[in-house]
Short mmCIF file of C-alpha atoms (C1' of nucleotides) in Angstrom, two decimals:
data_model
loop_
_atom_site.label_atom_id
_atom_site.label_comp_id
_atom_site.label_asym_id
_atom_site.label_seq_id
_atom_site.Cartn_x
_atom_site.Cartn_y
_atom_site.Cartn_z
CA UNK H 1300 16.77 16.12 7.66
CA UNK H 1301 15.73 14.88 10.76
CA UNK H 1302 15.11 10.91 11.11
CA UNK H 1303 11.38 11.60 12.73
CA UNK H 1304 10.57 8.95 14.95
CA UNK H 1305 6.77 8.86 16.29
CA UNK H 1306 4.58 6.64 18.11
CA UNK H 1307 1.43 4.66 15.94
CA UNK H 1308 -0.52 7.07 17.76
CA UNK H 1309 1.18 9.70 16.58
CA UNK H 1310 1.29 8.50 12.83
CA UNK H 1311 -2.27 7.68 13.09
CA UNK H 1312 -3.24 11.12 13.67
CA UNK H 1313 -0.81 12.29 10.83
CA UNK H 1314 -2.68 10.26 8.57
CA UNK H 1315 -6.41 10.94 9.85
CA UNK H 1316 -5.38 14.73 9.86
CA UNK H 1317 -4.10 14.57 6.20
CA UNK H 1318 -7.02 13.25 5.30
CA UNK H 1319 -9.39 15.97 6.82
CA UNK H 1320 -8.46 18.00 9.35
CA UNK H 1321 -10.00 17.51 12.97
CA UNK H 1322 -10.17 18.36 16.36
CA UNK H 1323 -8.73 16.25 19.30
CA UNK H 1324 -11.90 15.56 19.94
CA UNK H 1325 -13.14 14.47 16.48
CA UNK H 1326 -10.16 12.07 16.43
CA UNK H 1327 -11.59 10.57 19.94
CA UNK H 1328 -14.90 9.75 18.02
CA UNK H 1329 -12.95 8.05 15.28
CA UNK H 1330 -11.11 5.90 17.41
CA UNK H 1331 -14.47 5.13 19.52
CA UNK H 1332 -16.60 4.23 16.51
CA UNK H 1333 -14.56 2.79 13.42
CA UNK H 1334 -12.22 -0.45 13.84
CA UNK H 1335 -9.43 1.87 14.69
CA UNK H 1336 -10.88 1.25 18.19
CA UNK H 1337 -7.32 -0.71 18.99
CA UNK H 1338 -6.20 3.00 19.79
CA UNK H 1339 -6.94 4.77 23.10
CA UNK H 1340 -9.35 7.28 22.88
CA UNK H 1341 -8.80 8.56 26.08
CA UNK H 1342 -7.90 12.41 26.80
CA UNK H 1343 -5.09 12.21 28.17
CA UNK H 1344 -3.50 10.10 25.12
CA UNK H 1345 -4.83 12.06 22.52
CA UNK H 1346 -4.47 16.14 23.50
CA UNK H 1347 -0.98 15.41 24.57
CA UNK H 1348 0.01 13.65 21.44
CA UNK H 1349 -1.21 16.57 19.40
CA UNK H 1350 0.78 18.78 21.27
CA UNK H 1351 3.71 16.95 20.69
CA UNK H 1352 3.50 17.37 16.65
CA UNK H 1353 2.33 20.43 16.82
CA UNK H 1354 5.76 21.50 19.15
CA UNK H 1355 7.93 19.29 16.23
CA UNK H 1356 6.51 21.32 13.94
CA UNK H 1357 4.28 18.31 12.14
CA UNK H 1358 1.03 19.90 13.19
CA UNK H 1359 -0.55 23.37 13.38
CA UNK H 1360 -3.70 24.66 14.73
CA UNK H 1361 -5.94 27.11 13.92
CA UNK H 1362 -8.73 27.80 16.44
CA UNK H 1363 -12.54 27.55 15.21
CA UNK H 1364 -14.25 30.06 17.27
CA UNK H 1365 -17.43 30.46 14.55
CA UNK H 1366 -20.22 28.67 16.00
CA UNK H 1367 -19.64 27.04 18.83
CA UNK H 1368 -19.51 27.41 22.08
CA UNK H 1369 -16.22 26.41 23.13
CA UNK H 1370 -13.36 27.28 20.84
CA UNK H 1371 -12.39 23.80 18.69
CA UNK H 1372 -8.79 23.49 18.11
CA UNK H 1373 -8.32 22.44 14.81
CA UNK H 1374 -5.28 20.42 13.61
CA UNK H 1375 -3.64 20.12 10.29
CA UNK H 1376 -0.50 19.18 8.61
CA UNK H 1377 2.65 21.07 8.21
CA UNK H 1378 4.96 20.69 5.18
CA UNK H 1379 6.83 18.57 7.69
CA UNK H 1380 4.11 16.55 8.62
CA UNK H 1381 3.36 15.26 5.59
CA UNK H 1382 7.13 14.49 4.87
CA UNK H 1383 7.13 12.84 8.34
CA UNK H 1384 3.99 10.73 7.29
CA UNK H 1385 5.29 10.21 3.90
CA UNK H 1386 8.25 9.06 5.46
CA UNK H 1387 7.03 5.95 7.39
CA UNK H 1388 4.20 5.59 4.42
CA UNK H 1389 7.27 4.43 2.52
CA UNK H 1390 9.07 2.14 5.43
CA UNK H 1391 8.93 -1.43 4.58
CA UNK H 1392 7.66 -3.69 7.10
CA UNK H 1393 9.87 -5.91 9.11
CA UNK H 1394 9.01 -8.98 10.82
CA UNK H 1395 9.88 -7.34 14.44
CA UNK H 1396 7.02 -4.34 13.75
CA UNK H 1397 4.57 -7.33 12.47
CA UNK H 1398 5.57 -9.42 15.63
CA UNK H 1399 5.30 -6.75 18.46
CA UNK H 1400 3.04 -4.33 17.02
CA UNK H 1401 0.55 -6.06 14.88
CA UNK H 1402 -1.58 -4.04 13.86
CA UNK H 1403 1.34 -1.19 12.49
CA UNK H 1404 1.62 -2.50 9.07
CA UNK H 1405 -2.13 -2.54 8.52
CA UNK H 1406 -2.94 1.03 9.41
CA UNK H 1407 -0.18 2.30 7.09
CA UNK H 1408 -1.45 0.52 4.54
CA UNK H 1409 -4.72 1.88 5.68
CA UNK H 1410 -3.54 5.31 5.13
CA UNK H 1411 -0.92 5.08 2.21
CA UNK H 1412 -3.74 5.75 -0.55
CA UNK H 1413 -3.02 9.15 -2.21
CA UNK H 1414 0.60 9.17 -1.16
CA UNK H 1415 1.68 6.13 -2.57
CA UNK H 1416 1.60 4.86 -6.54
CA UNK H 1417 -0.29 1.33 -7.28
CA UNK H 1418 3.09 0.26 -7.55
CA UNK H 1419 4.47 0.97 -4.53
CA UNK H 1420 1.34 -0.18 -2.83
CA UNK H 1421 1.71 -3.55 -4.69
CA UNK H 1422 5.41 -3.81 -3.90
CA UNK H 1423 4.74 -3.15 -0.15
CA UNK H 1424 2.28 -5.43 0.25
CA UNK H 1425 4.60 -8.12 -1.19
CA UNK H 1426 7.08 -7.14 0.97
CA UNK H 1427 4.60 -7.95 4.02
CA UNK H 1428 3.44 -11.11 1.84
CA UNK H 1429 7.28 -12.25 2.54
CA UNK H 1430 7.50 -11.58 6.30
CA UNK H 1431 3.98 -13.16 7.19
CA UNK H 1432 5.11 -16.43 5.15
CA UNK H 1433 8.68 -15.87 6.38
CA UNK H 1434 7.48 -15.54 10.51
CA UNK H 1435 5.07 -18.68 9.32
CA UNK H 1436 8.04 -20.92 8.75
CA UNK H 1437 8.99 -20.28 11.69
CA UNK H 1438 5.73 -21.05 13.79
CA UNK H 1439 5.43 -24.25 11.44
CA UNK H 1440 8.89 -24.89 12.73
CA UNK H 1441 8.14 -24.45 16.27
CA UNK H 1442 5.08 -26.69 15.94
CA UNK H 1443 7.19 -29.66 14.63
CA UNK H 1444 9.24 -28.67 17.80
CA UNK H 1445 6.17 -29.27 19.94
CA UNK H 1446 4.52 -31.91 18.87
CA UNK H 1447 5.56 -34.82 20.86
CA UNK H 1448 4.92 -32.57 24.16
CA UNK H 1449 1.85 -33.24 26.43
CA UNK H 1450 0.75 -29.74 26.59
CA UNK H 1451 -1.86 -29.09 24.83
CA UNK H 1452 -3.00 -25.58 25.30
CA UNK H 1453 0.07 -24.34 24.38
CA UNK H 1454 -0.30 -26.20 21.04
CA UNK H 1455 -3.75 -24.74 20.54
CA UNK H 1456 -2.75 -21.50 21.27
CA UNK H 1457 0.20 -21.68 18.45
CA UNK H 1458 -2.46 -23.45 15.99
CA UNK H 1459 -4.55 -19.45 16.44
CA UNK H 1460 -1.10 -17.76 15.85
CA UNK H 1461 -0.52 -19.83 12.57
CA UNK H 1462 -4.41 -19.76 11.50
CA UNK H 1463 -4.02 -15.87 11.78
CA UNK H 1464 -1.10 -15.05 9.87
CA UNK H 1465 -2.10 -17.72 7.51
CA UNK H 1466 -5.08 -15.96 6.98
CA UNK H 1467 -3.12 -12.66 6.51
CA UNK H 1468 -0.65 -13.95 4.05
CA UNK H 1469 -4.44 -14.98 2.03
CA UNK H 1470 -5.56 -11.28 2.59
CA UNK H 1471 -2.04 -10.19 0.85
CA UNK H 1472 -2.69 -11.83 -2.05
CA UNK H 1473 -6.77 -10.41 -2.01
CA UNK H 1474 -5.38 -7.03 -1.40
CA UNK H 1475 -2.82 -7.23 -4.29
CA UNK H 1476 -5.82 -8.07 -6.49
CA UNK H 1477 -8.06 -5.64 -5.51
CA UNK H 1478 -5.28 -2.61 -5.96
CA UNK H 1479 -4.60 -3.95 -9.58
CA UNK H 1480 -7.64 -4.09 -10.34
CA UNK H 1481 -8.38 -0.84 -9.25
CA UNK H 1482 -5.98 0.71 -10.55
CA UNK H 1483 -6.74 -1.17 -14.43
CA UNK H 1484 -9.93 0.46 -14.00
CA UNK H 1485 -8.36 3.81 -15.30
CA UNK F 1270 -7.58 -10.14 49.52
CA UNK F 1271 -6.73 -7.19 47.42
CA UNK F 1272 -7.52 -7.37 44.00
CA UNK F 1273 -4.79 -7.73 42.24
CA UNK F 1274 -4.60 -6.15 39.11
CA UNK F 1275 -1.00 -6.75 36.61
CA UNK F 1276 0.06 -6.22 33.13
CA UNK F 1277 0.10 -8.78 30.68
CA UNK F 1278 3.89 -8.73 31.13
CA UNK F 1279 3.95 -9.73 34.87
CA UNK F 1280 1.24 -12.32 34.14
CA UNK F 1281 2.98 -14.08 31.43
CA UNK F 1282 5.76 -13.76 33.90
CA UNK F 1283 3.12 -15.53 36.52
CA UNK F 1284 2.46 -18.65 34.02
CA UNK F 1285 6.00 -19.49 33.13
CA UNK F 1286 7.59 -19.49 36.67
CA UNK F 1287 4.27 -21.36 37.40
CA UNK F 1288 4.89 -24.18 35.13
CA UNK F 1289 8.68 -23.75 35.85
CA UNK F 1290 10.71 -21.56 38.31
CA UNK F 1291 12.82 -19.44 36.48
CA UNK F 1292 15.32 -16.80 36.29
CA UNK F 1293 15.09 -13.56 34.29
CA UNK F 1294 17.60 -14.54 31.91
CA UNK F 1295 15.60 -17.95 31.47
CA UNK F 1296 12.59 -16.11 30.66
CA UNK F 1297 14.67 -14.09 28.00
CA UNK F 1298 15.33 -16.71 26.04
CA UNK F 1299 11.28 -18.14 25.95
CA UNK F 1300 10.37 -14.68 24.88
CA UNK F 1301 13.28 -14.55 22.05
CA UNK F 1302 13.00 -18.05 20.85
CA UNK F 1303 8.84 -19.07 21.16
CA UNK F 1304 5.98 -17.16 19.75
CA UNK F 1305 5.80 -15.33 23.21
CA UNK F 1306 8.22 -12.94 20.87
CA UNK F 1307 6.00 -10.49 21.26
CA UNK F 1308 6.80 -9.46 25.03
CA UNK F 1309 9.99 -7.55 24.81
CA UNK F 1310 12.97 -9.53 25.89
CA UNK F 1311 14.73 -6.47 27.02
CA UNK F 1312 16.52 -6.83 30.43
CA UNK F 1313 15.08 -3.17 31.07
CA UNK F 1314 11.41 -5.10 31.03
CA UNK F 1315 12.12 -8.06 32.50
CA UNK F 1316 14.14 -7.27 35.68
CA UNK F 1317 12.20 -4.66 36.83
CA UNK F 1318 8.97 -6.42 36.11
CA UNK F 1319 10.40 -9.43 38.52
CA UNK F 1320 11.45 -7.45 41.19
CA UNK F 1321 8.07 -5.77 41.40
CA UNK F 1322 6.27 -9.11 41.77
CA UNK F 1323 8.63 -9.63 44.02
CA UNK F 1324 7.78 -6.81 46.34
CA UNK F 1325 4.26 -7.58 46.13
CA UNK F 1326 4.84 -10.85 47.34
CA UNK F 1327 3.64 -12.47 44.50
CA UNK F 1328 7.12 -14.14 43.58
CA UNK F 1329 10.02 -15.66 46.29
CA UNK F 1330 13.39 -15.55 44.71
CA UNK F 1331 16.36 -18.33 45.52
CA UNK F 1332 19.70 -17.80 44.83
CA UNK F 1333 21.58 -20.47 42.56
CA UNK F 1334 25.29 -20.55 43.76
CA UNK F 1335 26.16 -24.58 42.39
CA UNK F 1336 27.92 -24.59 39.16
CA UNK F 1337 27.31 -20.81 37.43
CA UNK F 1338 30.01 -18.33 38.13
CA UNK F 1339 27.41 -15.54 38.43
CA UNK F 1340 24.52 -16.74 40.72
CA UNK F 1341 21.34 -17.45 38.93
CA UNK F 1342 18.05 -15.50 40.83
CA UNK F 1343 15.49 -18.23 40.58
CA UNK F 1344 12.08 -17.24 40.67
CA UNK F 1345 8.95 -19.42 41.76
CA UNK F 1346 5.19 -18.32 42.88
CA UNK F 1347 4.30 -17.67 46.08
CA UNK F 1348 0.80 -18.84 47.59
CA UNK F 1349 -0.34 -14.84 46.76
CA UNK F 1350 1.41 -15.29 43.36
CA UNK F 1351 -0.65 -18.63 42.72
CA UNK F 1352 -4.07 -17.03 43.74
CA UNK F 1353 -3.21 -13.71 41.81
CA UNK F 1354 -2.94 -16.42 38.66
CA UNK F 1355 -5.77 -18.20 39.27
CA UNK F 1356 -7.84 -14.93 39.49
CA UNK F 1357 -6.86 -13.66 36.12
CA UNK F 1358 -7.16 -17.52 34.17
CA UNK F 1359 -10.74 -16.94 35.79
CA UNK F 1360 -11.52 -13.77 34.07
CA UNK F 1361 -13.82 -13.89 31.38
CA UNK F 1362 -12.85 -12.02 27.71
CA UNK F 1363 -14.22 -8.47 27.27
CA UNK F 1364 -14.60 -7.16 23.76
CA UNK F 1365 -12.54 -4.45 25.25
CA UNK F 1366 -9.89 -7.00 25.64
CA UNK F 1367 -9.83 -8.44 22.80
CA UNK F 1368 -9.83 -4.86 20.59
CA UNK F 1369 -7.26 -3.19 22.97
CA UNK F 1370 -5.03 -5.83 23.66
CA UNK F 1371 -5.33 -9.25 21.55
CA UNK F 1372 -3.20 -11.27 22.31
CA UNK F 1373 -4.23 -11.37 25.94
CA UNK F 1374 -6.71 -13.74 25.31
CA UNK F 1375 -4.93 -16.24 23.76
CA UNK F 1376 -2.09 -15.99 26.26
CA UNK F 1377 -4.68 -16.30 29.08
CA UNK F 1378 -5.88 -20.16 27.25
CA UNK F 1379 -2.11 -20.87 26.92
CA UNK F 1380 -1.44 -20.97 30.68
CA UNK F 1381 -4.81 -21.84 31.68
CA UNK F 1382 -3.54 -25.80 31.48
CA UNK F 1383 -3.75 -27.43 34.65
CA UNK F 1384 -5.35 -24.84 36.69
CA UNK F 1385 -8.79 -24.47 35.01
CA UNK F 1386 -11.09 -27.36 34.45
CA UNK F 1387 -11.80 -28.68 31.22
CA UNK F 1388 -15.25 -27.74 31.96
CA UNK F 1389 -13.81 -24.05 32.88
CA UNK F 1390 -11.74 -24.39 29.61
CA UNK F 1391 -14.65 -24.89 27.46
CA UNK F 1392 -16.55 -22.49 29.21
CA UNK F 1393 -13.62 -19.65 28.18
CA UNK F 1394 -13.48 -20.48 24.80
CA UNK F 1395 -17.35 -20.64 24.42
CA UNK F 1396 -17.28 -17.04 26.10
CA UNK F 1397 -14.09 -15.70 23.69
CA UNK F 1398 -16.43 -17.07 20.64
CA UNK F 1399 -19.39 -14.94 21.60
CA UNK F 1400 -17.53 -11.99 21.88
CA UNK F 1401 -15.51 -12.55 18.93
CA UNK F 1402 -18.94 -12.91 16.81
CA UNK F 1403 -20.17 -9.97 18.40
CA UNK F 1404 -17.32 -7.79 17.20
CA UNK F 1405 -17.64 -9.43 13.94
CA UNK F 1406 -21.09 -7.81 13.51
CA UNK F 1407 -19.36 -4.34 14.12
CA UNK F 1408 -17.83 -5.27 11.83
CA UNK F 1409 -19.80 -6.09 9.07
CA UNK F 1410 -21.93 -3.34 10.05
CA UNK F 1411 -19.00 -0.89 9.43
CA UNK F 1412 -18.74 -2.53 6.04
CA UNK F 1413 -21.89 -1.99 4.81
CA UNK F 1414 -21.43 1.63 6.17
CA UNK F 1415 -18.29 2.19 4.07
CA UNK F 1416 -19.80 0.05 1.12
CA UNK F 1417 -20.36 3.16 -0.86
CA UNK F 1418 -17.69 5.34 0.02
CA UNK F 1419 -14.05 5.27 -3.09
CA UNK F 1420 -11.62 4.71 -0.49
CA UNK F 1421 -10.19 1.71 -1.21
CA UNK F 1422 -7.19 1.09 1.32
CA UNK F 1423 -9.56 1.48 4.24
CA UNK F 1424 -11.84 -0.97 3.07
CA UNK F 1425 -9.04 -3.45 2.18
CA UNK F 1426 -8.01 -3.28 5.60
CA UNK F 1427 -11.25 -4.08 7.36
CA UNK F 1428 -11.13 -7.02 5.39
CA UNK F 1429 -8.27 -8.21 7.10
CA UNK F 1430 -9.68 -6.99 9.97
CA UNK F 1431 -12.68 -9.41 9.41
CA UNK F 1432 -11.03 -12.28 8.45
CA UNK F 1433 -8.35 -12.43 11.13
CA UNK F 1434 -11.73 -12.61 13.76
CA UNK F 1435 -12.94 -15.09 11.27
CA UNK F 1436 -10.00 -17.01 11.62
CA UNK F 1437 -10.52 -16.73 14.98
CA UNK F 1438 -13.77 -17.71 15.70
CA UNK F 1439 -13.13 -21.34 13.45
CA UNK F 1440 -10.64 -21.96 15.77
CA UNK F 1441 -12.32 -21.26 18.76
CA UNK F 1442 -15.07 -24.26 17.88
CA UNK F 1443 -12.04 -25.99 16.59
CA UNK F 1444 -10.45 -25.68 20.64
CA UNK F 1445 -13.60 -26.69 21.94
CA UNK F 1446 -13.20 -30.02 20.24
CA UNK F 1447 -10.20 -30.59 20.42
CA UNK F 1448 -10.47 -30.08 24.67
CA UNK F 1449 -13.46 -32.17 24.42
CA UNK F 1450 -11.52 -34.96 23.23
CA UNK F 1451 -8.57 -34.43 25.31
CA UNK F 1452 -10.98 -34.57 28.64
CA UNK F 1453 -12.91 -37.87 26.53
CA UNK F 1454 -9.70 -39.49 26.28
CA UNK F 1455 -9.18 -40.00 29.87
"C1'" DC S 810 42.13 -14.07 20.72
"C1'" DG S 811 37.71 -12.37 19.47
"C1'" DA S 812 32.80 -13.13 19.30
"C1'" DT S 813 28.94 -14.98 21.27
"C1'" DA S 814 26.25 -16.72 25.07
"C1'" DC S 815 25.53 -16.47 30.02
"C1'" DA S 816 23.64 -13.41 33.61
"C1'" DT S 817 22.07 -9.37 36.14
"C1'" DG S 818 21.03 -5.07 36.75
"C1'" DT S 819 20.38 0.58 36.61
"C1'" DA S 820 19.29 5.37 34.74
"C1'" DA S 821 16.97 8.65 31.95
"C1'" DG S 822 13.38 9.63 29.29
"C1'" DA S 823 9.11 8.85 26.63
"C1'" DA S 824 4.40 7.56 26.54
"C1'" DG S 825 0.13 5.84 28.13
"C1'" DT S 826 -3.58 5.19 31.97
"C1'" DT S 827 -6.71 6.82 35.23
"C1'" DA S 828 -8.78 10.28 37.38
"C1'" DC S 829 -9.79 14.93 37.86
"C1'" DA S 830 -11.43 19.58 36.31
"C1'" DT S 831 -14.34 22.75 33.73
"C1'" DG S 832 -18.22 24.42 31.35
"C1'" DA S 833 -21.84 24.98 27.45
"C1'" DT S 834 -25.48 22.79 24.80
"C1'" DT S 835 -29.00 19.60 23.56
"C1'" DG S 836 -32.35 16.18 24.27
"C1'" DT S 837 -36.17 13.97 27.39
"C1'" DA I 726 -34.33 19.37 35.97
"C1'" DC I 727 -31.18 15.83 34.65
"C1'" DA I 728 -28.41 13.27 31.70
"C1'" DA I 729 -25.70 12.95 27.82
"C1'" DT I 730 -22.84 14.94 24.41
"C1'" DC I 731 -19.67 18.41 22.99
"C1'" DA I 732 -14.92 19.98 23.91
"C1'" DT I 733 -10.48 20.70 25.99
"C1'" DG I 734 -7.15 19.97 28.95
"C1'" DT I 735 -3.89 18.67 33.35
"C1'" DA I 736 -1.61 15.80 37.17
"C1'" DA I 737 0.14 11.76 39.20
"C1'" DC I 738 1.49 7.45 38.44
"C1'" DT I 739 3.06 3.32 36.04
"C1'" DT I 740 5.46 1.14 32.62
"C1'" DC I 741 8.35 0.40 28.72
"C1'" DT I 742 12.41 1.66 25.73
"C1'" DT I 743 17.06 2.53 24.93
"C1'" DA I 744 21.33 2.67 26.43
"C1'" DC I 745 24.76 1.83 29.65
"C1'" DA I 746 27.47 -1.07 32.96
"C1'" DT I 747 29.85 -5.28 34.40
"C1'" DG I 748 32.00 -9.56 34.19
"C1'" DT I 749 32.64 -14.89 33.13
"C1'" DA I 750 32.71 -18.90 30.13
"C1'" DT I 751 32.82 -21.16 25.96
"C1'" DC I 752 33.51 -21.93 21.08
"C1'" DG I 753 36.06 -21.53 16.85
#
DNA sequence: CGATACATGTAAGAAGTTACATGATTGT
DNA sequence: ACAATCATGTAACTTCTTACATGTATCG
């Protein structure tokens, strides 16, 4: 029904909560000690954002009062959630969420395995294949543009930008491998 | 005196109207059409973020009444907005930085031209490769700690993780030279 | 004559940051 | 004893997003 709209926070605790469900506070220690450290793991981000899904309905809690001390609040996914997370597991990606929000498309891939087939894996990752070589037209483009200009930091800096996505649009292909692969190994 | 302390949005508003006084709409169009795309071009960014400067003295605006119909607001630095500038270009990269928020960096070296020595300019770069290598170790160290585990996606994903900073550390030593013979060539 | 570019802004709401607040447990 | 870790949360503030509002000039 309802065209959910949430936050990468917000999705990112969808999927780590789908995978095993966790306090606010064991989500803090994920996002302070794996490469998901691009994510805030401060308080006041994290407890809020839970009780936003939980008041959509995405999340419920049930409270662990067995051994500890104080009670830990433990979150996990409604039959909404998981259509919500399903939901964006299925969005393609679009050069505007590669361009402003970098790191978006990785972390769903990141979290798509379970919920999506090979094929649909394979099939969005060529669909992000296209927008990284798609955006690096246009930064190959805009060099040409630049080149007779005497700045050169600026010229540099666009040289990172094209050495990065070039070496995403490499990973695509990697990845692609790697998920056939796997998935021949049946 | 005070410590000034802005987001990456009013600083990249900073460097433009430093290398050319500007009006929002002007700014608009860099962020739409160069790869500054990702700072939102919205008006609801922009304006407010100008006017704010603005009232911290950090920006003077003049009004443009000569051919337009509507007058142009042209923006330029003031001596605070300068020094505010030249304090940030002097910051060194954090790792914290560069997980958080990575394009800062970069954007940082792009408007450093002109106001930072080449000597300056090498040291930056030299101090963004170090911490670049040292998150790379992280990283490989997370690697090995998730060499074991079935999850593929995950692991897929730190791959790109590692080879983006990969990317990015050749290029730093690739900068380095290529300022080195910029500053030789004089 | 209609769409697009020029040009500037505001209002409401959502979300994140920093700092504060509390208190038990475990390690040194 | 003292510090660090476990564990949860709130309050004030800042900022960004989306949408609205207004009007001219130019191009096809």
């Amino acid at each position: 029904m309802g065209e959910v709209v949430l936050t990468p926070l917000e999705y990112a605790l969808l999927g780590l909560l789908e995978m095993a469900p966790s306090s606010g506070y064991d989500v803090k220690k994920v996002f302070d000690n794996t490469p998901l450290a691009h994510f805030s793991s401060s308080p006041g981000a994290i407890y809020p954002a839970l009780k936003r899904l939980a008041k959509k309905g995405l999340l419920e809690a049930t409270l662990d009062t067995t051994t500890e001390a104080r009670p830990r609040r433990v979150f996990s996914l409604t039959g909404a959630g998981r259509q919500a997370l399903l939901e964006w597991l299925h969005q393609q990606v679009s050069e505007d969420e590669l361009v402003r929000d970098g790191r978006s498309p990785m972390l769903r891939f990141a979290l798509a395995e379970g919920h999506l087939s090979p094929d649909e894996v394979v099939a969005y990752l060529e669909g992000l294949g296209r927008v990284v070589r798609a955006y690096l037209q246009k930064l190959y483009a805009h060099r040409e543009d630049v080149k007779g200009i005497e700045q050169l930091h600026p010229r540099l800096a666009l040289e990172d930008g094209i050495r990065g996505y070039e070496a995403m649009a490499g990973w695509v292909d990697f990845a692609i491998a790697g998920i056939k692969a796997h998935g021949a190994r049946d």
